[in-house]
Amino acid sequence: MIFWLALWVAVITVAGLFTLAVRRASGGSWTLTLAAILLAVMSLAEIGPNLSAAALVLVIAAGGLFNYPNLRRGLVSNPLLAAFRRVLPPMSRTEQEAIDAGTVWWDGELFSGSPDWDRLLSIAPPRLTAEEAAFLAGECEELCRMIDDWDSTAVQQDVPPRAWQYIKDRGFLGMIIPKQYGGRGFSAYMHSQVVQKLATRSSAACVHVMVPNSLGPAELLLHYGTREQKEHYLPRLAAGLDIPCFGLTNPHAGSDAAAIPDTGVVCRGLWQGEDVLGMRLTWEKRYITLGPIATLLGLAFRLHDPERLLGGETDLGITCALIPTGTPGVSIGRRHMPLNAVFQNGPNWGRDVFMPLDRIIGGPKMAGQGWRMLMECLAAGRSISLPSSACGYAKLAVRATGAYSRVRSQFRTPIGRFEGVEEALARMGGNLYMMDAARRMTAGAIDMGEKPSVISAIVKYHLTERGRAVVNDAMDVLGGKGICMGPANLLARPYQQLPIAITVEGANILTRSLIIYGQGAIRCHPYVLAEMRAAAEPDRFRASKDFDRAIWAHVSFAVSNTARAFLHGLTGSWFTSAPAKAASETRRYYRHLTRFSVCLAFVSDVAMLVLGGTLKRREKLSARLGDVLSMLYLASATLKRYEDEGRRRDDLPLLHWAMQDALFRIQTALEGVIANFPSRGMARCLARIVFPLGRRFGAPSDKLGHEAATLLIAPSETRDRLTAGMHIPDNETEALGAIEAALDAAAACEPIEQKIRGAVKNSLLSAERPEHLADAALEAQVITAGDHAMLTRAHALRDEVIRVDHFPQDFGRSEYAQITGAAVTG
Ligand SMILES: Cc1cc2nc3c(=O)[nH]c(=O)nc-3n(C[C@H](O)[C@H](O)[C@H](O)COP(=O)(O)OP(=O)(O)OC[C@H]3O[C@@H](n4cnc5c(N)ncnc54)[C@H](O)[C@@H]3O)c2cc1C
């Protein structure tokens, strides 16, 4: 009897404590529950009244301590604060400014353990205005018709002058500049649509348009420029009268950009015949996009004021100024050749170039504020430029390769129907579905006023990496057709140049290993930043109060997440809630994502507790935790896309593939953290709590891959939605136009080919000479003359599509020299 009673008490105790933990119960509820449990245990164990009373007093006293703030602060929180200050790694000013920059948006929800899915789904998808839609269909399409990647990269080695002029005249360089300054005043979403479309046509034109609209003089002027600076420069930049570039990178400071050795020294000097207060600048920059043709150089350098002429510190810090490139002493170097890309890129330098202080962006009061300015403005450009161009490359790869896989046959079968090729096509489709979802959701967030610094790093890294994966898969599927360069090859240039996107705006290894989680764990975690701010607070009373509030909320959060991670792992996420608005076919994905959001918060707290400040240096661990956060973001965007597009059931194989792949990757990343966690005892605890039933998620199945791949190799609305926003030439003389026409023709001929196959099977036709089958079928009246004409056209288009370019022995150098009159050397 007593055994059963004890068992009941134990079960009720565990269930009670678990419920308190999951529900983040108040300190009072914990005290009362613990007192009740104690009473029950003591009466069962027949403990004497004196001991019982003493134990009860102890519990109530401990409860009182935790529920009475002044006592709690004095006895527990303040010593904890002192210990926290000791282990907190020192943070430089530039690190602090990077942490403080930008806003936290959906990434904060994903770290909360309880993402508010209804809130996400209620956000309207971004839309173009009528004016933007007209520009995209008008000017942007027209520009696409003017440019040709092969012509630019192999012949002109630049954007053709006519197209460059059109870019300037039609305001492509001023898309982010408001109309009051003569710019286009486009939304972030429109900006993304333009960059994406241009990327499907010419990387050089895309980069030339992308860079002035990203982080650089215009963006910095808009946020920090003085009235005079805005009124002078913005109209000139919008009209293409000034070509901007931005120089941050120095040969000795690439990823560690805050360490640039370029200097400015505050001094007096002669400027246009007058003695003025200014600065003497010395710098060396390299890799600067648009640098070789720029007229206005945005320059980042460290400003010193050794004579304290500005009345403050001697080392003022990183400063941004605008330098007209015609200024005496400014040297513009020659061109780099980044992987055969022909967008303008090169070095520049200056020695003792004197500039008045009003050339500092924002004027002298902004001296030393450059790093903060750059960090604050980074989110918008980084969220748009490279993610959008990567989507453009991926769309081109998916559309062209899907069609090619249907048109190209081997072993008398379209190659897209072989399981091996299907595997690659499924990856391409699933990756692109997710990439485009994230691109749109992020651009929409910027249009809502967010400056999502962590999310911008997530989309920069993951969309460029997936873009590279998609193009790599496409190259494998295309075989020799992908490798032989020339006008008929659509993917060789994107393949060649994708590593540029991997390297710029935060090289990808650094972005994954240091930035995403390094910033995410501090910015997106609900309590860590508050604790750090409290630790840095000089007012002791305020520090104690703020820290006390944050740390106990954090403890309750961590306890709750421990219980919830275990519960959801045990129950296959069934006790999490899916949003009321979600489609039934996607509800289980929301539940799993909520579970992994809890796991991310839980494992992060354990990692921070065990590793403290050294977590920052454990890049392999923090990269994997960043992968979990990133995958949660990409998966959220994918689910939202499905709802935003009106639940297109035909697209479900792509959605399922993308979601199952993401869940599998999250599981793999968490397993990687646990397997490599330095404390093995803690690793075992983590494994029991996060994966109490072991691995539950597998990679997308072969059957699902087959369904996803099939969508890419036939004309359909799904294929059009997947590649929406591309430039698709409407004539068959263009490589992509020919592939499109060949796919349509191949699909239209399927019933005709079926008739012929039936006739061969019934011995009405001989299969010995397949090249003559169509003629024989016509002669045997198996097909009509119209059918025969369709087949003939389909075959001609197929032959055009599988054709590759060939060149004279010298690759046409002498022919080209004859045309241009240039000398041929060597
Ligand atoms: C084509 C092109 C255009 C560019 N345009 C511009 C421009 O317009 N303006 C401008 O200012 N700059 C520009 N850049 C510079 C670009 O931003 C830098 O190339 C980039 O910051 C990386 O610097 P780096 O090439 O010197 O590589 P490095 O800094 O030498 O890095 C080498 C490798 O080490 C990794 N790494 C470095 N630190 C860490 C770390 N802590 N943890 C993990 N990995 C790390 C990096 O990820 C990278 O893989 C351009 C570069 C190129 C190639």
Short mmCIF file of N, CA, C and O and ligand atoms in Angstrom, two decimals, residues 207 211 215 245-257 285-291 298 300 336-339 341 343-346 499-515 616 619, ligand 1:
data_model
loop_
_atom_site.label_atom_id
_atom_site.label_comp_id
_atom_site.label_asym_id
_atom_site.label_seq_id
_atom_site.Cartn_x
_atom_site.Cartn_y
_atom_site.Cartn_z
N VAL A 207 25.96 43.51 -61.45
CA VAL A 207 26.84 44.07 -60.41
C VAL A 207 26.92 45.60 -60.55
O VAL A 207 26.90 46.32 -59.55
N VAL A 211 25.75 47.47 -57.03
CA VAL A 211 26.68 48.08 -56.08
C VAL A 211 26.28 49.51 -55.68
O VAL A 211 26.24 49.83 -54.49
N LEU A 215 25.42 48.99 -49.97
CA LEU A 215 26.16 49.80 -48.99
C LEU A 215 27.23 50.63 -49.70
O LEU A 215 28.13 50.09 -50.33
N CYS A 245 31.83 54.40 -55.70
CA CYS A 245 32.34 53.11 -55.24
C CYS A 245 32.60 53.28 -53.75
O CYS A 245 32.57 54.42 -53.25
N PHE A 246 32.80 52.18 -53.06
CA PHE A 246 33.11 52.32 -51.64
C PHE A 246 34.34 51.50 -51.29
O PHE A 246 34.39 50.29 -51.54
N GLY A 247 35.32 52.16 -50.71
CA GLY A 247 36.60 51.51 -50.42
C GLY A 247 36.77 51.27 -48.93
O GLY A 247 36.99 52.22 -48.15
N LEU A 248 36.67 50.02 -48.53
CA LEU A 248 36.92 49.63 -47.14
C LEU A 248 38.14 48.70 -47.09
O LEU A 248 39.05 48.89 -46.29
N THR A 249 38.17 47.72 -48.02
CA THR A 249 39.17 46.65 -47.94
C THR A 249 40.58 47.15 -48.29
O THR A 249 40.79 47.80 -49.31
N ASN A 250 41.51 46.80 -47.43
CA ASN A 250 42.93 47.13 -47.59
C ASN A 250 43.68 45.80 -47.78
O ASN A 250 43.20 44.77 -47.31
N PRO A 251 44.83 45.80 -48.46
CA PRO A 251 45.53 44.52 -48.63
C PRO A 251 45.79 43.80 -47.30
O PRO A 251 45.83 42.58 -47.25
N HIS A 252 45.92 44.56 -46.21
CA HIS A 252 46.22 43.93 -44.92
C HIS A 252 44.99 43.75 -44.05
O HIS A 252 45.08 43.21 -42.96
N ALA A 253 43.85 44.21 -44.50
CA ALA A 253 42.62 44.06 -43.70
C ALA A 253 41.46 43.73 -44.63
O ALA A 253 40.91 44.62 -45.28
N GLY A 254 41.14 42.43 -44.71
CA GLY A 254 40.02 41.99 -45.53
C GLY A 254 38.83 41.70 -44.64
O GLY A 254 38.02 42.59 -44.35
N SER A 255 38.75 40.47 -44.14
CA SER A 255 37.64 40.11 -43.24
C SER A 255 37.68 40.95 -41.96
O SER A 255 36.65 41.35 -41.44
N ASP A 256 38.87 41.20 -41.47
CA ASP A 256 39.00 42.00 -40.25
C ASP A 256 39.03 43.48 -40.65
O ASP A 256 40.02 44.20 -40.44
N ALA A 257 37.92 43.93 -41.22
CA ALA A 257 37.91 45.26 -41.85
C ALA A 257 38.10 46.39 -40.84
O ALA A 257 38.60 47.46 -41.19
N LYS A 285 43.63 50.75 -51.09
CA LYS A 285 42.45 49.87 -51.14
C LYS A 285 42.58 48.93 -52.32
O LYS A 285 43.20 49.28 -53.33
N ARG A 286 41.97 47.76 -52.20
CA ARG A 286 41.95 46.86 -53.36
C ARG A 286 40.58 46.18 -53.45
O ARG A 286 39.79 46.25 -52.51
N TYR A 287 40.35 45.54 -54.57
CA TYR A 287 39.08 44.83 -54.85
C TYR A 287 37.90 45.78 -54.95
O TYR A 287 36.76 45.37 -54.72
N ILE A 288 38.07 47.02 -55.24
CA ILE A 288 36.95 47.97 -55.11
C ILE A 288 36.08 47.96 -56.38
O ILE A 288 36.54 48.34 -57.46
N THR A 289 34.84 47.54 -56.21
CA THR A 289 33.93 47.41 -57.35
C THR A 289 33.52 48.80 -57.83
O THR A 289 33.17 49.67 -57.01
N LEU A 290 33.58 48.98 -59.11
CA LEU A 290 33.37 50.24 -59.83
C LEU A 290 34.54 51.21 -59.64
O LEU A 290 34.55 52.30 -60.23
N GLY A 291 35.52 50.80 -58.81
CA GLY A 291 36.67 51.67 -58.54
C GLY A 291 37.32 52.24 -59.80
O GLY A 291 37.56 53.45 -59.88
N GLY A 298 33.78 56.62 -51.87
CA GLY A 298 33.45 56.60 -50.43
C GLY A 298 34.62 55.89 -49.77
O GLY A 298 34.96 54.78 -50.15
N ALA A 300 36.74 54.58 -46.28
CA ALA A 300 36.78 54.32 -44.83
C ALA A 300 38.23 54.34 -44.38
O ALA A 300 39.09 53.73 -45.01
N HIS A 336 41.30 44.61 -61.67
CA HIS A 336 41.46 43.19 -61.31
C HIS A 336 40.62 42.40 -62.31
O HIS A 336 39.74 42.94 -62.97
N MET A 337 40.90 41.10 -62.37
CA MET A 337 40.07 40.24 -63.22
C MET A 337 39.48 39.13 -62.34
O MET A 337 40.02 38.03 -62.23
N PRO A 338 38.34 39.43 -61.67
CA PRO A 338 37.81 38.44 -60.73
C PRO A 338 37.09 37.30 -61.46
O PRO A 338 35.93 37.43 -61.84
N LEU A 339 37.81 36.21 -61.67
CA LEU A 339 37.22 35.01 -62.29
C LEU A 339 36.53 35.32 -63.61
O LEU A 339 35.41 34.87 -63.85
N ALA A 341 35.02 37.74 -64.57
CA ALA A 341 33.87 38.67 -64.53
C ALA A 341 34.38 40.00 -65.07
O ALA A 341 35.56 40.34 -64.89
N PHE A 343 32.74 43.05 -64.57
CA PHE A 343 32.34 44.29 -63.89
C PHE A 343 33.61 44.98 -63.43
O PHE A 343 34.64 44.35 -63.19
N GLN A 344 33.54 46.30 -63.34
CA GLN A 344 34.75 47.07 -63.05
C GLN A 344 35.17 46.88 -61.59
O GLN A 344 34.36 47.05 -60.69
N ASN A 345 36.41 46.51 -61.40
CA ASN A 345 36.90 46.23 -60.06
C ASN A 345 38.41 46.44 -60.05
O ASN A 345 39.09 45.99 -60.96
N GLY A 346 38.91 47.16 -59.06
CA GLY A 346 40.34 47.40 -59.05
C GLY A 346 40.80 48.12 -57.79
O GLY A 346 40.00 48.45 -56.92
N PRO A 499 31.76 32.09 -56.86
CA PRO A 499 32.66 32.28 -55.71
C PRO A 499 32.85 33.76 -55.34
O PRO A 499 33.24 34.06 -54.21
N ILE A 500 32.58 34.67 -56.27
CA ILE A 500 32.71 36.09 -55.91
C ILE A 500 31.66 36.43 -54.86
O ILE A 500 31.95 37.08 -53.84
N ALA A 501 30.44 35.95 -55.09
CA ALA A 501 29.36 36.21 -54.12
C ALA A 501 29.68 35.56 -52.78
O ALA A 501 29.29 36.04 -51.72
N ILE A 502 30.39 34.44 -52.84
CA ILE A 502 30.76 33.75 -51.59
C ILE A 502 31.75 34.61 -50.80
O ILE A 502 31.75 34.64 -49.57
N THR A 503 32.59 35.35 -51.51
CA THR A 503 33.70 36.07 -50.85
C THR A 503 33.32 37.45 -50.34
O THR A 503 33.79 37.87 -49.28
N VAL A 504 32.50 38.18 -51.09
CA VAL A 504 32.28 39.59 -50.75
C VAL A 504 31.19 39.78 -49.68
O VAL A 504 30.47 38.86 -49.37
N GLU A 505 31.11 40.99 -49.15
CA GLU A 505 30.15 41.38 -48.10
C GLU A 505 30.18 40.40 -46.93
O GLU A 505 29.14 39.96 -46.44
N GLY A 506 31.37 40.04 -46.50
CA GLY A 506 31.54 39.07 -45.41
C GLY A 506 31.77 37.71 -46.03
O GLY A 506 30.81 37.05 -46.45
N ALA A 507 33.04 37.27 -46.09
CA ALA A 507 33.34 35.98 -46.73
C ALA A 507 32.56 34.89 -46.00
O ALA A 507 32.36 34.95 -44.79
N ASN A 508 32.12 33.88 -46.77
CA ASN A 508 31.12 32.96 -46.22
C ASN A 508 31.59 32.14 -45.02
O ASN A 508 30.81 31.91 -44.10
N ILE A 509 32.84 31.70 -45.03
CA ILE A 509 33.28 30.89 -43.88
C ILE A 509 33.18 31.74 -42.61
O ILE A 509 32.66 31.30 -41.58
N LEU A 510 33.65 32.97 -42.71
CA LEU A 510 33.58 33.88 -41.56
C LEU A 510 32.11 34.14 -41.18
O LEU A 510 31.76 34.14 -39.99
N THR A 511 31.28 34.36 -42.18
CA THR A 511 29.87 34.67 -41.89
C THR A 511 29.21 33.52 -41.14
O THR A 511 28.49 33.73 -40.18
N ARG A 512 29.48 32.29 -41.60
CA ARG A 512 28.86 31.15 -40.92
C ARG A 512 29.48 30.90 -39.54
O ARG A 512 28.78 30.64 -38.56
N SER A 513 30.82 31.02 -39.46
CA SER A 513 31.50 30.61 -38.23
C SER A 513 31.43 31.64 -37.12
O SER A 513 31.51 31.31 -35.96
N LEU A 514 31.33 32.90 -37.52
CA LEU A 514 31.51 33.95 -36.50
C LEU A 514 30.31 34.88 -36.41
O LEU A 514 29.91 35.28 -35.31
N ILE A 515 29.76 35.23 -37.58
CA ILE A 515 28.79 36.33 -37.57
C ILE A 515 27.37 35.85 -37.18
O ILE A 515 26.76 36.43 -36.29
N LYS A 616 32.75 31.89 -28.48
CA LYS A 616 33.04 32.69 -29.66
C LYS A 616 34.19 32.08 -30.48
O LYS A 616 34.18 32.12 -31.70
N GLU A 619 34.47 28.02 -33.14
CA GLU A 619 33.70 28.38 -34.34
C GLU A 619 32.93 27.20 -34.92
O GLU A 619 31.87 27.38 -35.51
C1 LIG B 1 35.27 40.84 -56.70
C2 LIG B 1 35.36 41.53 -55.38
C3 LIG B 1 34.69 42.71 -55.17
C4 LIG B 1 34.84 43.41 -53.97
N1 LIG B 1 34.28 44.65 -53.82
C5 LIG B 1 34.61 45.39 -52.73
C6 LIG B 1 34.23 46.77 -52.63
O1 LIG B 1 33.56 47.29 -53.52
N2 LIG B 1 34.63 47.47 -51.54
C7 LIG B 1 35.37 46.91 -50.55
O2 LIG B 1 35.71 47.60 -49.61
N3 LIG B 1 35.73 45.61 -50.60
C8 LIG B 1 35.39 44.84 -51.67
N4 LIG B 1 35.78 43.52 -51.75
C9 LIG B 1 36.51 42.95 -50.63
C10 LIG B 1 35.77 41.85 -49.92
O3 LIG B 1 34.80 42.38 -49.07
C11 LIG B 1 36.83 41.03 -49.20
O4 LIG B 1 37.42 40.23 -50.21
C12 LIG B 1 36.33 40.20 -48.10
O5 LIG B 1 36.02 41.02 -47.03
C13 LIG B 1 37.32 39.13 -47.66
O6 LIG B 1 38.60 39.63 -47.49
P1 LIG B 1 39.85 38.87 -48.13
O7 LIG B 1 39.51 38.56 -49.54
O8 LIG B 1 41.06 39.66 -47.87
O9 LIG B 1 39.89 37.47 -47.37
P2 LIG B 1 40.57 37.19 -45.97
O10 LIG B 1 40.09 38.16 -44.97
O11 LIG B 1 42.02 37.01 -46.16
O12 LIG B 1 39.90 35.79 -45.60
C14 LIG B 1 40.38 34.56 -46.15
C15 LIG B 1 39.50 33.43 -45.60
O13 LIG B 1 39.59 33.39 -44.19
C16 LIG B 1 38.28 33.35 -43.64
N5 LIG B 1 38.29 34.04 -42.35
C17 LIG B 1 38.84 35.23 -42.04
N6 LIG B 1 38.64 35.50 -40.73
C18 LIG B 1 37.95 34.46 -40.22
C19 LIG B 1 37.44 34.12 -38.93
N7 LIG B 1 37.58 34.91 -37.88
N8 LIG B 1 36.77 32.97 -38.79
C20 LIG B 1 36.62 32.12 -39.83
N9 LIG B 1 37.07 32.39 -41.06
C21 LIG B 1 37.73 33.53 -41.25
C22 LIG B 1 37.40 34.06 -44.66
O14 LIG B 1 36.06 33.62 -44.54
C23 LIG B 1 38.04 33.60 -45.96
O15 LIG B 1 37.51 32.36 -46.30
C24 LIG B 1 35.62 42.84 -52.94
C25 LIG B 1 36.25 41.61 -53.14
C26 LIG B 1 36.14 40.97 -54.34
C27 LIG B 1 36.87 39.68 -54.54
#
